[in-house]
PDB file of C-alpha atoms in Angstrom:
ATOM      1  CA  THR A  23      11.040  -5.888  11.847  1.00 76.00           C
ATOM      2  CA  SER A  24      12.923  -6.502   9.142  1.00 83.00           C
ATOM      3  CA  ALA A  25      11.514  -3.661   7.395  1.00 84.00           C
ATOM      4  CA  GLU A  26      12.202  -1.580  10.013  1.00 85.00           C
ATOM      5  CA  ILE A  27      15.712  -2.556   9.706  1.00 88.00           C
ATOM      6  CA  ILE A  28      15.674  -1.950   5.735  1.00 90.00           C
ATOM      7  CA  ALA A  29      13.942   1.293   6.337  1.00 88.00           C
ATOM      8  CA  PHE A  30      16.764   2.502   8.736  1.00 90.00           C
ATOM      9  CA  LEU A  31      19.764   1.598   7.100  1.00 92.00           C
ATOM     10  CA  LEU A  32      18.083   3.594   3.933  1.00 92.00           C
ATOM     11  CA  THR A  33      17.390   6.970   5.659  1.00 92.00           C
ATOM     12  CA  ILE A  34      21.104   6.886   7.519  1.00 93.00           C
ATOM     13  CA  SER A  35      22.656   6.116   4.333  1.00 93.00           C
ATOM     14  CA  GLY A  36      20.659   9.041   2.739  1.00 93.00           C
ATOM     15  CA  TRP A  37      21.370  11.110   5.740  1.00 94.00           C
ATOM     16  CA  VAL A  38      25.099  10.283   5.715  1.00 94.00           C
ATOM     17  CA  LEU A  39      24.976  11.271   1.795  1.00 94.00           C
ATOM     18  CA  VAL A  40      23.200  14.683   2.953  1.00 93.00           C
ATOM     19  CA  SER A  41      25.342  15.661   5.303  1.00 92.00           C
ATOM     20  CA  SER A  42      28.499  14.909   2.892  1.00 92.00           C
ATOM     21  CA  THR A  43      27.052  17.358   0.337  1.00 91.00           C
ATOM     22  CA  LEU A  44      27.508  20.605   2.724  1.00 88.00           C
ATOM     23  CA  PRO A  45      31.582  20.307   2.938  1.00 85.00           C
ATOM     24  CA  THR A  46      31.667  19.343  -1.026  1.00 85.00           C
ATOM     25  CA  ASP A  47      33.471  21.514  -3.178  1.00 84.00           C
ATOM     26  CA  TYR A  48      31.505  20.846  -6.313  1.00 88.00           C
ATOM     27  CA  TRP A  49      28.267  22.140  -6.413  1.00 91.00           C
ATOM     28  CA  LYS A  50      28.899  24.195  -9.601  1.00 90.00           C
ATOM     29  CA  VAL A  51      31.849  23.578 -12.437  1.00 89.00           C
ATOM     30  CA  SER A  52      33.207  25.292 -15.199  1.00 84.00           C
ATOM     31  CA  THR A  53      36.158  24.645 -17.068  1.00 73.00           C
ATOM     32  CA  ILE A  54      38.737  26.843 -19.394  1.00 67.00           C
ATOM     33  CA  ASP A  55      40.292  24.708 -21.915  1.00 59.00           C
ATOM     34  CA  GLY A  56      43.341  25.645 -23.682  1.00 53.00           C
ATOM     35  CA  THR A  57      44.730  23.737 -27.038  1.00 51.00           C
ATOM     36  CA  VAL A  58      46.356  21.068 -24.736  1.00 56.00           C
ATOM     37  CA  ILE A  59      45.251  20.908 -21.401  1.00 59.00           C
ATOM     38  CA  THR A  60      43.108  22.449 -19.417  1.00 59.00           C
ATOM     39  CA  THR A  61      44.251  25.692 -18.026  1.00 71.00           C
ATOM     40  CA  ALA A  62      41.656  26.504 -15.237  1.00 78.00           C
ATOM     41  CA  THR A  63      38.971  25.135 -13.424  1.00 83.00           C
ATOM     42  CA  PHE A  64      36.160  27.179 -11.471  1.00 86.00           C
ATOM     43  CA  TRP A  65      34.029  26.026  -9.265  1.00 87.00           C
ATOM     44  CA  ALA A  66      32.111  26.796  -5.916  1.00 88.00           C
ATOM     45  CA  ASN A  67      29.683  25.705  -3.098  1.00 88.00           C
ATOM     46  CA  LEU A  68      27.953  27.145  -0.546  1.00 89.00           C
ATOM     47  CA  TRP A  69      30.219  28.760   1.083  1.00 89.00           C
ATOM     48  CA  LYS A  70      33.045  30.187  -0.949  1.00 88.00           C
ATOM     49  CA  THR A  71      34.223  30.111  -4.312  1.00 87.00           C
ATOM     50  CA  CYS A  72      37.665  28.802  -5.955  1.00 87.00           C
ATOM     51  CA  VAL A  73      39.796  28.463  -9.166  1.00 87.00           C
ATOM     52  CA  THR A  74      42.238  25.675  -9.645  1.00 84.00           C
ATOM     53  CA  ASP A  75      44.956  26.246 -12.347  1.00 80.00           C
ATOM     54  CA  SER A  76      46.444  23.295 -14.298  1.00 75.00           C
ATOM     55  CA  THR A  77      49.500  22.855 -11.834  1.00 76.00           C
ATOM     56  CA  GLY A  78      47.331  21.763  -9.253  1.00 75.00           C
ATOM     57  CA  VAL A  79      47.146  25.141  -7.005  1.00 80.00           C
ATOM     58  CA  SER A  80      43.556  26.749  -5.794  1.00 82.00           C
ATOM     59  CA  ASN A  81      42.652  29.647  -4.825  1.00 86.00           C
ATOM     60  CA  CYS A  82      39.689  30.268  -3.194  1.00 85.00           C
ATOM     61  CA  LYS A  83      37.937  33.173  -1.964  1.00 86.00           C
ATOM     62  CA  ASP A  84      34.485  32.992   0.867  1.00 85.00           C
ATOM     63  CA  PHE A  85      31.735  34.650   0.157  1.00 84.00           C
ATOM     64  CA  PRO A  86      32.542  38.207   2.398  1.00 78.00           C
ATOM     65  CA  SER A  87      28.844  38.733   3.684  1.00 78.00           C
ATOM     66  CA  MET A  88      25.927  36.489   4.514  1.00 77.00           C
ATOM     67  CA  LEU A  89      23.589  39.250   3.934  1.00 78.00           C
ATOM     68  CA  ALA A  90      25.022  40.087   0.606  1.00 78.00           C
ATOM     69  CA  LEU A  91      24.476  36.821  -0.585  1.00 82.00           C
ATOM     70  CA  ASP A  92      22.072  35.782  -3.242  1.00 84.00           C
ATOM     71  CA  GLY A  93      19.212  34.944  -2.334  1.00 85.00           C
ATOM     72  CA  TYR A  94      18.599  31.094  -3.340  1.00 88.00           C
ATOM     73  CA  ILE A  95      22.507  30.570  -1.932  1.00 90.00           C
ATOM     74  CA  GLN A  96      20.660  31.841   1.450  1.00 90.00           C
ATOM     75  CA  ALA A  97      17.605  29.148   0.909  1.00 92.00           C
ATOM     76  CA  CYS A  98      19.973  26.922   0.176  1.00 92.00           C
ATOM     77  CA  ARG A  99      21.978  27.024   2.976  1.00 91.00           C
ATOM     78  CA  GLY A 100      19.058  27.122   5.024  1.00 92.00           C
ATOM     79  CA  LEU A 101      16.983  23.960   3.585  1.00 94.00           C
ATOM     80  CA  MET A 102      20.875  21.843   3.881  1.00 94.00           C
ATOM     81  CA  ILE A 103      21.090  22.477   7.592  1.00 94.00           C
ATOM     82  CA  SER A 104      17.293  21.850   8.177  1.00 94.00           C
ATOM     83  CA  ALA A 105      18.027  18.229   6.289  1.00 94.00           C
ATOM     84  CA  VAL A 106      20.962  17.815   8.398  1.00 94.00           C
ATOM     85  CA  CYS A 107      19.045  18.451  11.780  1.00 94.00           C
ATOM     86  CA  LEU A 108      16.110  16.466  10.458  1.00 94.00           C
ATOM     87  CA  GLY A 109      17.501  13.880   9.797  1.00 93.00           C
ATOM     88  CA  PHE A 110      19.663  13.172  12.669  1.00 94.00           C
ATOM     89  CA  PHE A 111      16.397  13.615  14.968  1.00 93.00           C
ATOM     90  CA  GLY A 112      14.809  11.370  12.870  1.00 91.00           C
ATOM     91  CA  ALA A 113      17.962   8.669  13.564  1.00 91.00           C
ATOM     92  CA  VAL A 114      17.169   9.218  17.175  1.00 90.00           C
ATOM     93  CA  PHE A 115      13.572   8.403  16.921  1.00 90.00           C
ATOM     94  CA  GLY A 116      14.015   5.670  14.492  1.00 87.00           C
ATOM     95  CA  LEU A 117      16.096   3.632  17.304  1.00 87.00           C
ATOM     96  CA  ILE A 118      13.797   4.212  19.547  1.00 87.00           C
ATOM     97  CA  GLY A 119      10.261   3.342  17.775  1.00 83.00           C
ATOM     98  CA  MET A 120      12.194   0.186  16.310  1.00 83.00           C
ATOM     99  CA  LYS A 121      10.702  -3.453  17.692  1.00 80.00           C
ATOM    100  CA  CYS A 122      14.213  -4.597  18.124  1.00 78.00           C
ATOM    101  CA  THR A 123      15.318  -2.213  20.232  1.00 78.00           C
ATOM    102  CA  LYS A 124      13.874  -2.189  24.095  1.00 78.00           C
ATOM    103  CA  VAL A 125      13.261   0.928  24.914  1.00 73.00           C
ATOM    104  CA  GLY A 126      10.218   3.266  23.861  1.00 65.00           C
ATOM    105  CA  GLY A 127       7.056   1.401  25.491  1.00 74.00           C
ATOM    106  CA  SER A 128       4.509  -0.833  23.169  1.00 79.00           C
ATOM    107  CA  ASP A 129       4.688  -2.106  20.398  1.00 75.00           C
ATOM    108  CA  ARG A 130       2.029   0.599  19.700  1.00 82.00           C
ATOM    109  CA  THR A 131       3.984   3.522  21.084  1.00 84.00           C
ATOM    110  CA  LYS A 132       6.819   2.542  19.571  1.00 83.00           C
ATOM    111  CA  ALA A 133       5.053   2.173  16.588  1.00 83.00           C
ATOM    112  CA  LYS A 134       4.466   6.070  16.926  1.00 86.00           C
ATOM    113  CA  ILE A 135       7.588   7.127  17.624  1.00 87.00           C
ATOM    114  CA  ALA A 136       9.187   5.126  13.983  1.00 86.00           C
ATOM    115  CA  CYS A 137       6.263   6.819  12.043  1.00 89.00           C
ATOM    116  CA  LEU A 138       7.203  10.090  13.437  1.00 90.00           C
ATOM    117  CA  SER A 139      10.945   9.468  12.525  1.00 89.00           C
ATOM    118  CA  GLY A 140       9.337   8.569   9.225  1.00 91.00           C
ATOM    119  CA  LEU A 141       8.099  12.407   8.739  1.00 93.00           C
ATOM    120  CA  MET A 142      11.016  13.486   9.855  1.00 93.00           C
ATOM    121  CA  PHE A 143      13.085  11.732   7.058  1.00 94.00           C
ATOM    122  CA  ILE A 144      10.755  12.348   4.363  1.00 94.00           C
ATOM    123  CA  LEU A 145      10.972  16.461   5.639  1.00 95.00           C
ATOM    124  CA  SER A 146      14.635  15.929   5.399  1.00 94.00           C
ATOM    125  CA  GLY A 147      14.672  14.712   2.113  1.00 94.00           C
ATOM    126  CA  LEU A 148      12.248  17.180   0.579  1.00 95.00           C
ATOM    127  CA  CYS A 149      14.389  19.931   2.045  1.00 94.00           C
ATOM    128  CA  SER A 150      17.626  18.307   0.495  1.00 94.00           C
ATOM    129  CA  MET A 151      15.814  17.842  -2.598  1.00 94.00           C
ATOM    130  CA  THR A 152      14.340  21.501  -2.623  1.00 94.00           C
ATOM    131  CA  SER A 153      17.929  23.076  -2.195  1.00 93.00           C
ATOM    132  CA  CYS A 154      19.680  21.177  -4.542  1.00 93.00           C
ATOM    133  CA  SER A 155      16.902  21.556  -7.338  1.00 94.00           C
ATOM    134  CA  LEU A 156      17.019  25.376  -6.534  1.00 94.00           C
ATOM    135  CA  TYR A 157      20.629  25.680  -7.052  1.00 93.00           C
ATOM    136  CA  ALA A 158      20.451  23.461 -10.119  1.00 93.00           C
ATOM    137  CA  ASN A 159      17.735  25.433 -11.703  1.00 93.00           C
ATOM    138  CA  ARG A 160      20.181  28.306 -11.094  1.00 91.00           C
ATOM    139  CA  ILE A 161      22.666  27.080 -12.878  1.00 91.00           C
ATOM    140  CA  THR A 162      20.635  25.608 -15.798  1.00 91.00           C
ATOM    141  CA  SER A 163      19.008  29.074 -16.317  1.00 90.00           C
ATOM    142  CA  GLU A 164      21.938  31.150 -16.511  1.00 86.00           C
ATOM    143  CA  PHE A 165      23.559  28.720 -19.010  1.00 87.00           C
ATOM    144  CA  PHE A 166      20.969  28.040 -21.456  1.00 88.00           C
ATOM    145  CA  ASP A 167      20.234  32.432 -20.922  1.00 85.00           C
ATOM    146  CA  PRO A 168      21.564  34.206 -24.376  1.00 86.00           C
ATOM    147  CA  SER A 169      22.157  37.596 -22.383  1.00 86.00           C
ATOM    148  CA  PHE A 170      24.101  36.305 -19.246  1.00 82.00           C
ATOM    149  CA  VAL A 171      27.620  37.333 -20.415  1.00 80.00           C
ATOM    150  CA  ALA A 172      29.763  36.242 -16.892  1.00 79.00           C
ATOM    151  CA  GLN A 173      31.506  33.128 -16.045  1.00 81.00           C
ATOM    152  CA  LYS A 174      29.116  29.933 -16.777  1.00 85.00           C
ATOM    153  CA  TYR A 175      28.697  26.607 -14.728  1.00 87.00           C
ATOM    154  CA  GLU A 176      27.585  23.458 -15.068  1.00 89.00           C
ATOM    155  CA  LEU A 177      26.278  21.090 -12.601  1.00 90.00           C
ATOM    156  CA  GLY A 178      28.088  19.637  -9.854  1.00 89.00           C
ATOM    157  CA  ALA A 179      29.152  15.983  -8.341  1.00 90.00           C
ATOM    158  CA  ALA A 180      27.464  17.626  -4.607  1.00 91.00           C
ATOM    159  CA  LEU A 181      23.823  18.022  -6.695  1.00 92.00           C
ATOM    160  CA  PHE A 182      23.752  14.427  -7.488  1.00 94.00           C
ATOM    161  CA  ILE A 183      24.826  13.444  -4.315  1.00 93.00           C
ATOM    162  CA  GLY A 184      22.015  15.091  -2.185  1.00 93.00           C
ATOM    163  CA  TRP A 185      19.571  14.093  -4.441  1.00 94.00           C
ATOM    164  CA  ALA A 186      20.354  10.464  -3.855  1.00 95.00           C
ATOM    165  CA  GLY A 187      20.349  10.682  -0.360  1.00 94.00           C
ATOM    166  CA  ALA A 188      17.043  12.995  -0.120  1.00 94.00           C
ATOM    167  CA  SER A 189      15.619  10.417  -2.380  1.00 94.00           C
ATOM    168  CA  LEU A 190      16.779   7.302   0.018  1.00 94.00           C
ATOM    169  CA  CYS A 191      15.660   9.401   3.197  1.00 94.00           C
ATOM    170  CA  ILE A 192      12.220   9.676   1.554  1.00 94.00           C
ATOM    171  CA  ILE A 193      11.886   6.112   0.423  1.00 94.00           C
ATOM    172  CA  GLY A 194      13.167   4.684   4.103  1.00 91.00           C
ATOM    173  CA  GLY A 195      10.951   7.623   5.722  1.00 91.00           C
ATOM    174  CA  ILE A 196       7.767   6.115   3.582  1.00 92.00           C
ATOM    175  CA  ILE A 197       8.859   2.839   4.988  1.00 89.00           C
ATOM    176  CA  PHE A 198       9.052   3.747   8.649  1.00 85.00           C
ATOM    177  CA  CYS A 199       5.277   5.641   8.160  1.00 85.00           C
ATOM    178  CA  PHE A 200       4.386   2.049   7.118  1.00 83.00           C
ATOM    179  CA  SER A 201       5.010   0.470  10.303  1.00 74.00           C
ATOM    180  CA  ILE A 202       2.086   1.796  12.492  1.00 71.00           C
ATOM    181  CA  ALA A 203      -0.307   0.796  10.032  1.00 70.00           C
ATOM    182  CA  GLU A 204       1.473  -2.915  10.392  1.00 64.00           C
ATOM    183  CA  ASN A 205       1.296  -3.091  13.709  1.00 60.00           C
ATOM    184  CA  SER A 206      -2.715  -1.695  13.788  1.00 60.00           C
ATOM    185  CA  ASN A 207      -3.440  -4.661  11.706  1.00 59.00           C
ATOM    186  CA  SER A 208      -1.711  -7.173  13.994  1.00 55.00           C
ATOM    187  CA  ALA A 209      -3.271  -5.797  16.862  1.00 50.00           C
ATOM    188  CA  ARG A 210      -6.661  -6.201  15.274  1.00 50.00           C
ATOM    189  CA  ARG A 211      -5.598  -9.777  13.853  1.00 50.00           C
ATOM    190  CA  GLY A 212      -4.527 -10.974  17.613  1.00 44.00           C
ATOM    191  CA  TYR A 213      -8.182 -10.416  19.129  1.00 44.00           C
ATOM    192  CA  ALA A 214     -10.704 -13.194  18.911  1.00 44.00           C
ATOM    193  CA  TYR A 215     -14.369 -12.647  18.914  1.00 46.00           C
ATOM    194  CA  ASN A 216     -16.373 -15.379  20.395  1.00 50.00           C
ATOM    195  CA  GLY A 217     -20.031 -14.122  19.646  1.00 51.00           C
ATOM    196  CA  ALA A 218     -22.827 -12.927  21.561  1.00 48.00           C
ATOM    197  CA  THR A 219     -24.343 -15.807  24.333  1.00 49.00           C
ATOM    198  CA  SER A 220     -27.835 -15.713  24.150  1.00 47.00           C
ATOM    199  CA  VAL A 221     -29.730 -15.040  27.912  1.00 44.00           C
ATOM    200  CA  MET A 222     -31.549 -18.623  27.411  1.00 47.00           C
ATOM    201  CA  SER A 223     -28.140 -20.308  27.012  1.00 48.00           C
ATOM    202  CA  SER A 224     -26.494 -18.484  30.019  1.00 47.00           C
ATOM    203  CA  ARG A 225     -29.466 -19.309  32.154  1.00 48.00           C
ATOM    204  CA  THR A 226     -29.280 -22.861  31.065  1.00 47.00           C
ATOM    205  CA  LYS A 227     -25.920 -23.196  32.125  1.00 48.00           C
ATOM    206  CA  VAL A 228     -26.007 -21.807  35.557  1.00 44.00           C
ATOM    207  CA  HIS A 229     -29.600 -23.574  35.958  1.00 49.00           C
ATOM    208  CA  ASN A 230     -27.331 -27.303  35.362  1.00 52.00           C
ATOM    209  CA  SER A 231     -24.301 -26.144  37.040  1.00 50.00           C
ATOM    210  CA  VAL A 232     -26.737 -25.451  40.352  1.00 49.00           C
ATOM    211  CA  PRO A 233     -27.011 -29.027  41.842  1.00 53.00           C
ATOM    212  CA  ASP A 234     -30.669 -30.218  42.384  1.00 52.00           C
ATOM    213  CA  LYS A 235     -31.258 -30.369  46.286  1.00 52.00           C
ATOM    214  CA  THR A 236     -34.794 -31.034  46.343  1.00 53.00           C
ATOM    215  CA  PRO A 237     -35.466 -34.103  48.820  1.00 53.00           C
ATOM    216  CA  PRO A 238     -36.626 -37.307  47.292  1.00 53.00           C
ATOM    217  CA  LYS A 239     -39.945 -37.994  47.205  1.00 53.00           C
ATOM    218  CA  HIS A 240     -41.284 -41.113  49.444  1.00 55.00           C
ATOM    219  CA  PHE A 241     -43.936 -43.350  48.015  1.00 50.00           C
ATOM    220  CA  ASP A 242     -46.107 -45.568  50.053  1.00 53.00           C
ATOM    221  CA  LYS A 243     -46.933 -49.338  49.273  1.00 53.00           C
ATOM    222  CA  ASN A 244     -50.659 -47.845  47.842  1.00 54.00           C
ATOM    223  CA  ALA A 245     -48.343 -45.814  45.092  1.00 49.00           C
ATOM    224  CA  TYR A 246     -47.870 -49.157  43.446  1.00 50.00           C
ATOM    225  CA  VAL A 247     -50.853 -50.735  43.056  1.00 47.00           C
TER     226      VAL A 247
END
């Protein structure tokens, strides 16, 4: 039960971190430095690109069309939304499958539900990690490409938050998956085997349990001579 509680806390924390990366602004960031202060900061996420000047005023522009976006941004959007959905259903099944709750049926059924929750959290973590890694790979490849002449960016805070949340989801999901193995081992330990009873011993028990109804023998006087 304690392992399942720890796994549930880890997965919920990871899911919250993964969900917070979607509205986070700084997926990639770049600055233009002047002689004394930063003159402008460019940053972007999955939904818009913005610039902030030295006075703190930000001007943002949403991506005009989903079909006109780059393929990696569309893939990152789909993976992150899938990660959030899988984490939500994994949390619901995790509550049902935990031993400390009173819903879900028998312990064996609850262990299967908890294992299903663990698989969902593992998939959620993998989707989030794939999305963040794909986005980071695009940033690093453009940054180190000498022929790329457009604005170059660096890794933003949202990517590190997404990696941390994905790691927590995967670790908690693995602990949830081990709960079904622990449940099966405890069920085997609770079964006591008394050994096979032989046929002769059973017959002896039956014979001894039946009272002797043979009438007593009467002896005459000549028997004692």
